[in-house]
Amino acid sequence: MHATHDILGEGFSRRDLGPFPIDGQDCVATLVSKPCPAASRKAVLYLHGYIDYFFQAHLANWFVAAGYNFYALDLHRCGRSLRAGQIPHYCRDLAEYGAEITAALQVIRQTDGNAAVVGNFHSTGAPIGLLYAQDHAAERPFDSLILNSPFLAFNDSWINEAVLIKVIASLGQFFPEQALPGGLSPVYGQSVHRAFQGEWDFDRSWKPIEGFPTRAGWIRAIHQAHRRIQAGLTLDCPILCLFSSASSRPQAFEEIACRSDTVLDVKDIARYSTTLGSNVTQRVITHGMHDLVLSREPARSEVFAAMRAWLNTLDGDVA
């Protein structure tokens, strides 16, 4: 687990975790980190979403300035952790990610000596992290959680959610690697990347605008996770759930894509985030995009202000 310089530049390092044997492959995960310049025993662990990886350096810098050692995990078969011959972002059960999250937390707590860890989960990172926290509740892996547009339900018509998703999930049990027709809309990627209508740069071989083919096994894994979450979790740590004021689903790029969540239905987030535990705070971000920290201003500043205010209720030392 020797640390080396990361592609994000000065102050960022990375280390490989693993290997983890999954479906006959030796998989690795990549822990990216940026420490506080002053001594701190508080940390953040960030989990990215689907067809995503950690590139939001400004988020890391914000947490570091607030007194937190920052860590982000590129999950196996994702971003920095994708290896030749692997299907990008493929999994058959979200529990597959448990070993690498445990390994990351061992580095954060045992190796680096952090006493408190905030989980910061975006989109699909939320069901992954939430179910890990639930399944390891006795160890209390996270002292608090910040959810950024958590993926708690499929954004589809009620008939598709009631019928089609279940059919695909059943297919995924027997033909997990089956690629599904269609694909993700390019609108969200276009609203984020600076080569189109966005403000940000990222590696489009790791996060292609048009996405990667979605596999039936992945749909099954997400469907099973959603069923557990929607039935209710019993997390007792403080949870901040952030989501946009509106959703939209334009077929081609429109300006509304830069003022709304084009991936998830915010009504689902509002509904199901209340099932996560006993101490959930919801915060709506006006004109927020799906990845709220990539929103246009002034929404982006509203996100950071909301996180700062909430963290201050837990820890008066946040700068």
GROMACS .gro file of C-alpha atoms in nm:
model
  319
    1MET     CA    1   0.000   0.000   0.000
    2HIS     CA    2   0.282   0.239  -0.084
    3ALA     CA    3   0.148   0.589  -0.157
    4THR     CA    4   0.238   0.764  -0.483
    5HIS     CA    5   0.151   1.100  -0.637
    6ASP     CA    6  -0.198   1.126  -0.781
    7ILE     CA    7  -0.315   1.278  -1.109
    8LEU     CA    8  -0.492   1.558  -0.918
    9GLY     CA    9  -0.157   1.716  -0.845
   10GLU     CA   10   0.010   1.880  -0.549
   11GLY     CA   11  -0.094   1.748  -0.210
   12PHE     CA   12  -0.282   1.447  -0.347
   13SER     CA   13  -0.150   1.092  -0.317
   14ARG     CA   14  -0.293   0.750  -0.399
   15ARG     CA   15  -0.241   0.394  -0.289
   16ASP     CA   16  -0.378   0.068  -0.424
   17LEU     CA   17  -0.582  -0.152  -0.193
   18GLY     CA   18  -0.621  -0.523  -0.250
   19PRO     CA   19  -0.622  -0.741  -0.444
   20PHE     CA   20  -0.979  -0.849  -0.375
   21PRO     CA   21  -1.093  -1.172  -0.548
   22ILE     CA   22  -1.429  -1.099  -0.714
   23ASP     CA   23  -1.593  -1.321  -0.977
   24GLY     CA   24  -1.264  -1.489  -1.057
   25GLN     CA   25  -1.076  -1.161  -1.102
   26ASP     CA   26  -0.819  -0.996  -0.878
   27CYS     CA   27  -0.966  -0.650  -0.832
   28VAL     CA   28  -0.810  -0.344  -0.672
   29ALA     CA   29  -0.946  -0.022  -0.528
   30THR     CA   30  -0.761   0.310  -0.516
   31LEU     CA   31  -0.754   0.534  -0.209
   32VAL     CA   32  -0.684   0.897  -0.298
   33SER     CA   33  -0.593   1.126  -0.010
   34LYS     CA   34  -0.504   1.481   0.083
   35PRO     CA   35  -0.404   1.551   0.444
   36CYS     CA   36  -0.453   1.868   0.642
   37PRO     CA   37  -0.138   2.079   0.672
   38ALA     CA   38  -0.204   2.103   1.047
   39ALA     CA   39  -0.249   1.797   1.266
   40SER     CA   40  -0.606   1.665   1.263
   41ARG     CA   41  -0.774   1.343   1.371
   42LYS     CA   42  -1.091   1.407   1.169
   43ALA     CA   43  -1.136   1.254   0.826
   44VAL     CA   44  -1.378   1.226   0.535
   45LEU     CA   45  -1.420   0.919   0.312
   46TYR     CA   46  -1.584   0.997  -0.023
   47LEU     CA   47  -1.759   0.733  -0.236
   48HIS     CA   48  -1.835   0.823  -0.597
   49GLY     CA   49  -2.133   0.730  -0.813
   50TYR     CA   50  -2.198   0.511  -1.117
   51ILE     CA   51  -1.987   0.586  -1.426
   52ASP     CA   52  -1.785   0.818  -1.208
   53TYR     CA   53  -1.457   0.847  -1.020
   54PHE     CA   54  -1.307   1.103  -0.784
   55PHE     CA   55  -1.196   1.419  -0.965
   56GLN     CA   56  -1.359   1.693  -0.754
   57ALA     CA   57  -1.038   1.842  -0.614
   58HIS     CA   58  -1.222   2.151  -0.492
   59LEU     CA   59  -1.433   1.930  -0.262
   60ALA     CA   60  -1.118   1.782  -0.109
   61ASN     CA   61  -0.968   2.128  -0.069
   62TRP     CA   62  -1.282   2.251   0.106
   63PHE     CA   63  -1.274   1.969   0.360
   64VAL     CA   64  -0.901   2.013   0.418
   65ALA     CA   65  -0.955   2.385   0.481
   66ALA     CA   66  -1.227   2.289   0.729
   67GLY     CA   67  -0.982   2.071   0.923
   68TYR     CA   68  -1.054   1.726   0.779
   69ASN     CA   69  -0.806   1.483   0.629
   70PHE     CA   70  -0.966   1.390   0.297
   71TYR     CA   71  -0.990   1.045   0.138
   72ALA     CA   72  -1.176   0.924  -0.169
   73LEU     CA   73  -1.211   0.565  -0.285
   74ASP     CA   74  -1.219   0.477  -0.654
   75LEU     CA   75  -1.407   0.150  -0.623
   76HIS     CA   76  -1.300  -0.166  -0.805
   77ARG     CA   77  -1.352  -0.159  -1.183
   78CYS     CA   78  -1.400   0.219  -1.163
   79GLY     CA   79  -1.174   0.509  -1.260
   80ARG     CA   80  -0.820   0.463  -1.132
   81SER     CA   81  -0.906   0.106  -1.031
   82LEU     CA   82  -1.023  -0.019  -1.372
   83ARG     CA   83  -0.790  -0.283  -1.515
   84ALA     CA   84  -0.758  -0.441  -1.859
   85GLY     CA   85  -1.020  -0.706  -1.927
   86GLN     CA   86  -1.265  -0.575  -1.667
   87ILE     CA   87  -1.620  -0.453  -1.732
   88PRO     CA   88  -1.636  -0.090  -1.612
   89HIS     CA   89  -1.847  -0.041  -1.298
   90TYR     CA   90  -1.978  -0.398  -1.309
   91CYS     CA   91  -2.090  -0.567  -0.991
   92ARG     CA   92  -2.342  -0.836  -0.896
   93ASP     CA   93  -2.394  -0.735  -0.533
   94LEU     CA   94  -2.312  -0.407  -0.359
   95ALA     CA   95  -2.163  -0.612  -0.075
   96GLU     CA   96  -1.870  -0.675  -0.315
   97TYR     CA   97  -1.742  -0.332  -0.215
   98GLY     CA   98  -1.730  -0.415   0.155
   99ALA     CA   99  -1.374  -0.545   0.168
  100GLU     CA  100  -1.227  -0.237   0.001
  101ILE     CA  101  -1.424   0.002   0.222
  102THR     CA  102  -1.298  -0.190   0.526
  103ALA     CA  103  -0.943  -0.167   0.392
  104ALA     CA  104  -0.981   0.207   0.333
  105LEU     CA  105  -1.113   0.262   0.685
  106GLN     CA  106  -0.822   0.064   0.828
  107VAL     CA  107  -0.582   0.303   0.654
  108ILE     CA  108  -0.780   0.605   0.771
  109ARG     CA  109  -0.820   0.497   1.132
  110GLN     CA  110  -0.538   0.255   1.216
  111THR     CA  111  -0.257   0.361   0.982
  112ASP     CA  112  -0.321   0.736   0.972
  113GLY     CA  113  -0.467   0.769   1.323
  114ASN     CA  114  -0.797   0.943   1.253
  115ALA     CA  115  -1.049   0.916   1.535
  116ALA     CA  116  -1.366   1.040   1.359
  117VAL     CA  117  -1.476   0.968   1.002
  118VAL     CA  118  -1.748   1.140   0.801
  119GLY     CA  119  -1.885   0.936   0.510
  120ASN     CA  120  -1.954   1.154   0.205
  121PHE     CA  121  -2.149   0.950  -0.051
  122HIS     CA  122  -2.263   1.066  -0.395
  123SER     CA  123  -2.541   0.901  -0.598
  124THR     CA  124  -2.471   0.523  -0.623
  125GLY     CA  125  -2.203   0.569  -0.359
  126ALA     CA  126  -2.493   0.621  -0.117
  127PRO     CA  127  -2.654   0.274  -0.130
  128ILE     CA  128  -2.304   0.124  -0.125
  129GLY     CA  129  -2.199   0.323   0.181
  130LEU     CA  130  -2.534   0.313   0.360
  131LEU     CA  131  -2.565  -0.064   0.342
  132TYR     CA  132  -2.202  -0.102   0.449
  133ALA     CA  133  -2.274   0.118   0.752
  134GLN     CA  134  -2.586  -0.085   0.830
  135ASP     CA  135  -2.413  -0.421   0.793
  136HIS     CA  136  -2.121  -0.305   1.011
  137ALA     CA  137  -2.328  -0.108   1.261
  138ALA     CA  138  -2.163  -0.276   1.559
  139GLU     CA  139  -1.829  -0.129   1.450
  140ARG     CA  140  -1.979   0.217   1.381
  141PRO     CA  141  -1.756   0.275   1.075
  142PHE     CA  142  -1.881   0.632   1.023
  143ASP     CA  143  -1.947   0.893   1.288
  144SER     CA  144  -2.172   1.092   1.054
  145LEU     CA  145  -2.282   1.088   0.690
  146ILE     CA  146  -2.327   1.351   0.420
  147LEU     CA  147  -2.530   1.231   0.121
  148ASN     CA  148  -2.503   1.417  -0.209
  149SER     CA  149  -2.805   1.331  -0.429
  150PRO     CA  150  -2.827   0.972  -0.301
  151PHE     CA  151  -2.954   0.706  -0.543
  152LEU     CA  152  -3.236   0.556  -0.336
  153ALA     CA  153  -3.481   0.468  -0.617
  154PHE     CA  154  -3.480   0.426  -0.994
  155ASN     CA  155  -3.593   0.737  -1.179
  156ASP     CA  156  -3.851   0.576  -1.404
  157SER     CA  157  -4.223   0.553  -1.461
  158TRP     CA  158  -4.419   0.361  -1.200
  159ILE     CA  159  -4.494   0.084  -1.450
  160ASN     CA  160  -4.126   0.037  -1.534
  161GLU     CA  161  -4.030   0.042  -1.168
  162ALA     CA  162  -4.305  -0.207  -1.084
  163VAL     CA  163  -4.252  -0.443  -1.377
  164LEU     CA  164  -3.954  -0.381  -1.606
  165ILE     CA  165  -3.692  -0.332  -1.334
  166LYS     CA  166  -3.801  -0.658  -1.171
  167VAL     CA  167  -3.779  -0.841  -1.504
  168ILE     CA  168  -3.428  -0.709  -1.568
  169ALA     CA  169  -3.325  -0.792  -1.211
  170SER     CA  170  -3.443  -1.149  -1.266
  171LEU     CA  171  -3.246  -1.163  -1.591
  172GLY     CA  172  -2.944  -1.040  -1.398
  173GLN     CA  173  -2.952  -1.344  -1.173
  174PHE     CA  174  -2.883  -1.577  -1.465
  175PHE     CA  175  -2.714  -1.351  -1.721
  176PRO     CA  176  -2.543  -1.087  -1.505
  177GLU     CA  177  -2.305  -0.961  -1.774
  178GLN     CA  178  -2.582  -0.911  -2.031
  179ALA     CA  179  -2.558  -0.557  -2.170
  180LEU     CA  180  -2.892  -0.379  -2.185
  181PRO     CA  181  -3.016  -0.188  -2.490
  182GLY     CA  182  -3.023   0.188  -2.485
  183GLY     CA  183  -2.796   0.367  -2.244
  184LEU     CA  184  -2.759   0.675  -2.031
  185SER     CA  185  -2.856   1.014  -2.164
  186PRO     CA  186  -2.551   1.226  -2.250
  187VAL     CA  187  -2.725   1.538  -2.117
  188TYR     CA  188  -2.584   1.518  -1.764
  189GLY     CA  189  -2.227   1.471  -1.884
  190GLN     CA  190  -2.270   1.759  -2.127
  191SER     CA  191  -2.394   1.982  -1.847
  192VAL     CA  192  -2.081   1.907  -1.641
  193HIS     CA  193  -1.783   1.885  -1.880
  194ARG     CA  194  -1.625   2.210  -1.996
  195ALA     CA  195  -1.589   2.081  -2.353
  196PHE     CA  196  -1.969   2.107  -2.373
  197GLN     CA  197  -2.184   2.330  -2.149
  198GLY     CA  198  -2.017   2.260  -1.814
  199GLU     CA  199  -1.737   2.404  -1.603
  200TRP     CA  200  -1.534   2.095  -1.515
  201ASP     CA  201  -1.271   1.867  -1.664
  202PHE     CA  202  -1.251   1.492  -1.613
  203ASP     CA  203  -1.109   1.187  -1.788
  204ARG     CA  204  -1.370   1.086  -2.044
  205SER     CA  205  -1.219   0.739  -2.080
  206TRP     CA  206  -1.316   0.680  -1.715
  207LYS     CA  207  -1.635   0.886  -1.722
  208PRO     CA  208  -1.760   0.892  -2.083
  209ILE     CA  209  -2.031   1.142  -2.169
  210GLU     CA  210  -2.245   0.865  -2.319
  211GLY     CA  211  -2.171   0.627  -2.030
  212PHE     CA  212  -2.082   0.258  -2.039
  213PRO     CA  213  -2.326  -0.023  -2.124
  214THR     CA  214  -2.538  -0.109  -1.821
  215ARG     CA  215  -2.537  -0.477  -1.724
  216ALA     CA  216  -2.834  -0.677  -1.600
  217GLY     CA  217  -2.637  -0.792  -1.296
  218TRP     CA  218  -2.579  -0.430  -1.193
  219ILE     CA  219  -2.952  -0.356  -1.219
  220ARG     CA  220  -3.018  -0.658  -0.998
  221ALA     CA  221  -2.763  -0.541  -0.740
  222ILE     CA  222  -2.915  -0.192  -0.726
  223HIS     CA  223  -3.272  -0.327  -0.715
  224GLN     CA  224  -3.186  -0.547  -0.417
  225ALA     CA  225  -3.016  -0.256  -0.242
  226HIS     CA  226  -3.313  -0.027  -0.300
  227ARG     CA  227  -3.551  -0.284  -0.155
  228ARG     CA  228  -3.349  -0.294   0.167
  229ILE     CA  229  -3.319   0.083   0.192
  230GLN     CA  230  -3.684   0.152   0.116
  231ALA     CA  231  -3.788  -0.102   0.379
  232GLY     CA  232  -3.594   0.106   0.630
  233LEU     CA  233  -3.247   0.114   0.785
  234THR     CA  234  -3.163   0.171   1.151
  235LEU     CA  235  -2.860   0.398   1.133
  236ASP     CA  236  -2.822   0.613   1.443
  237CYS     CA  237  -2.541   0.845   1.332
  238PRO     CA  238  -2.628   1.201   1.217
  239ILE     CA  239  -2.709   1.211   0.844
  240LEU     CA  240  -2.726   1.518   0.620
  241CYS     CA  241  -2.910   1.452   0.293
  242LEU     CA  242  -2.860   1.713   0.021
  243PHE     CA  243  -3.059   1.722  -0.301
  244SER     CA  244  -3.173   1.963  -0.570
  245SER     CA  245  -3.492   2.166  -0.568
  246ALA     CA  246  -3.602   2.011  -0.898
  247SER     CA  247  -3.553   1.724  -1.141
  248SER     CA  248  -3.568   1.734  -1.520
  249ARG     CA  249  -3.527   1.485  -1.805
  250PRO     CA  250  -3.454   1.679  -2.125
  251GLN     CA  251  -3.401   1.458  -2.430
  252ALA     CA  252  -3.125   1.689  -2.556
  253PHE     CA  253  -2.926   1.956  -2.376
  254GLU     CA  254  -3.130   2.248  -2.250
  255GLU     CA  255  -3.032   2.515  -2.000
  256ILE     CA  256  -3.261   2.354  -1.740
  257ALA     CA  257  -3.003   2.073  -1.717
  258CYS     CA  258  -2.770   2.315  -1.539
  259ARG     CA  259  -3.036   2.406  -1.281
  260SER     CA  260  -3.176   2.064  -1.188
  261ASP     CA  261  -3.102   1.698  -1.123
  262THR     CA  262  -3.121   1.525  -1.463
  263VAL     CA  263  -3.038   1.181  -1.319
  264LEU     CA  264  -3.264   1.119  -1.017
  265ASP     CA  265  -3.613   1.216  -0.903
  266VAL     CA  266  -3.568   1.447  -0.607
  267LYS     CA  267  -3.911   1.344  -0.475
  268ASP     CA  268  -3.775   0.991  -0.432
  269ILE     CA  269  -3.475   1.126  -0.242
  270ALA     CA  270  -3.700   1.331  -0.014
  271ARG     CA  271  -3.923   1.030   0.049
  272TYR     CA  272  -3.671   0.753   0.106
  273SER     CA  273  -3.400   0.946   0.290
  274THR     CA  274  -3.638   0.955   0.586
  275THR     CA  275  -3.610   0.574   0.608
  276LEU     CA  276  -3.235   0.572   0.670
  277GLY     CA  277  -3.221   0.624   1.043
  278SER     CA  278  -3.323   0.823   1.346
  279ASN     CA  279  -3.126   1.144   1.284
  280VAL     CA  280  -3.171   1.261   0.924
  281THR     CA  281  -3.156   1.626   0.818
  282GLN     CA  282  -3.274   1.714   0.467
  283ARG     CA  283  -3.142   2.021   0.284
  284VAL     CA  284  -3.277   2.129  -0.055
  285ILE     CA  285  -3.031   2.312  -0.281
  286THR     CA  286  -3.195   2.564  -0.512
  287HIS     CA  287  -3.103   2.492  -0.877
  288GLY     CA  288  -2.859   2.219  -0.775
  289MET     CA  289  -2.729   1.973  -1.035
  290HIS     CA  290  -2.705   1.597  -0.979
  291ASP     CA  291  -2.355   1.616  -0.835
  292LEU     CA  292  -2.430   1.913  -0.616
  293VAL     CA  293  -2.068   2.018  -0.571
  294LEU     CA  294  -2.045   2.059  -0.951
  295SER     CA  295  -2.348   2.290  -0.962
  296ARG     CA  296  -2.326   2.635  -1.108
  297GLU     CA  297  -2.304   2.927  -0.872
  298PRO     CA  298  -2.474   3.031  -0.650
  299ALA     CA  299  -2.600   2.676  -0.592
  300ARG     CA  300  -2.248   2.540  -0.538
  301SER     CA  301  -2.178   2.787  -0.259
  302GLU     CA  302  -2.512   2.697  -0.104
  303VAL     CA  303  -2.401   2.332  -0.090
  304PHE     CA  304  -2.081   2.413   0.095
  305ALA     CA  305  -2.259   2.654   0.328
  306ALA     CA  306  -2.512   2.383   0.413
  307MET     CA  307  -2.237   2.131   0.487
  308ARG     CA  308  -2.045   2.380   0.699
  309ALA     CA  309  -2.352   2.477   0.903
  310TRP     CA  310  -2.445   2.113   0.962
  311LEU     CA  311  -2.092   2.005   1.054
  312ASN     CA  312  -2.075   2.296   1.297
  313THR     CA  313  -2.371   2.148   1.484
  314LEU     CA  314  -2.161   1.834   1.533
  315ASP     CA  315  -1.817   1.988   1.575
  316GLY     CA  316  -1.763   2.348   1.677
  317ASP     CA  317  -1.402   2.333   1.559
  318VAL     CA  318  -1.491   2.333   1.187
  319ALA     CA  319  -1.327   2.643   1.040
   0.00000   0.00000   0.00000
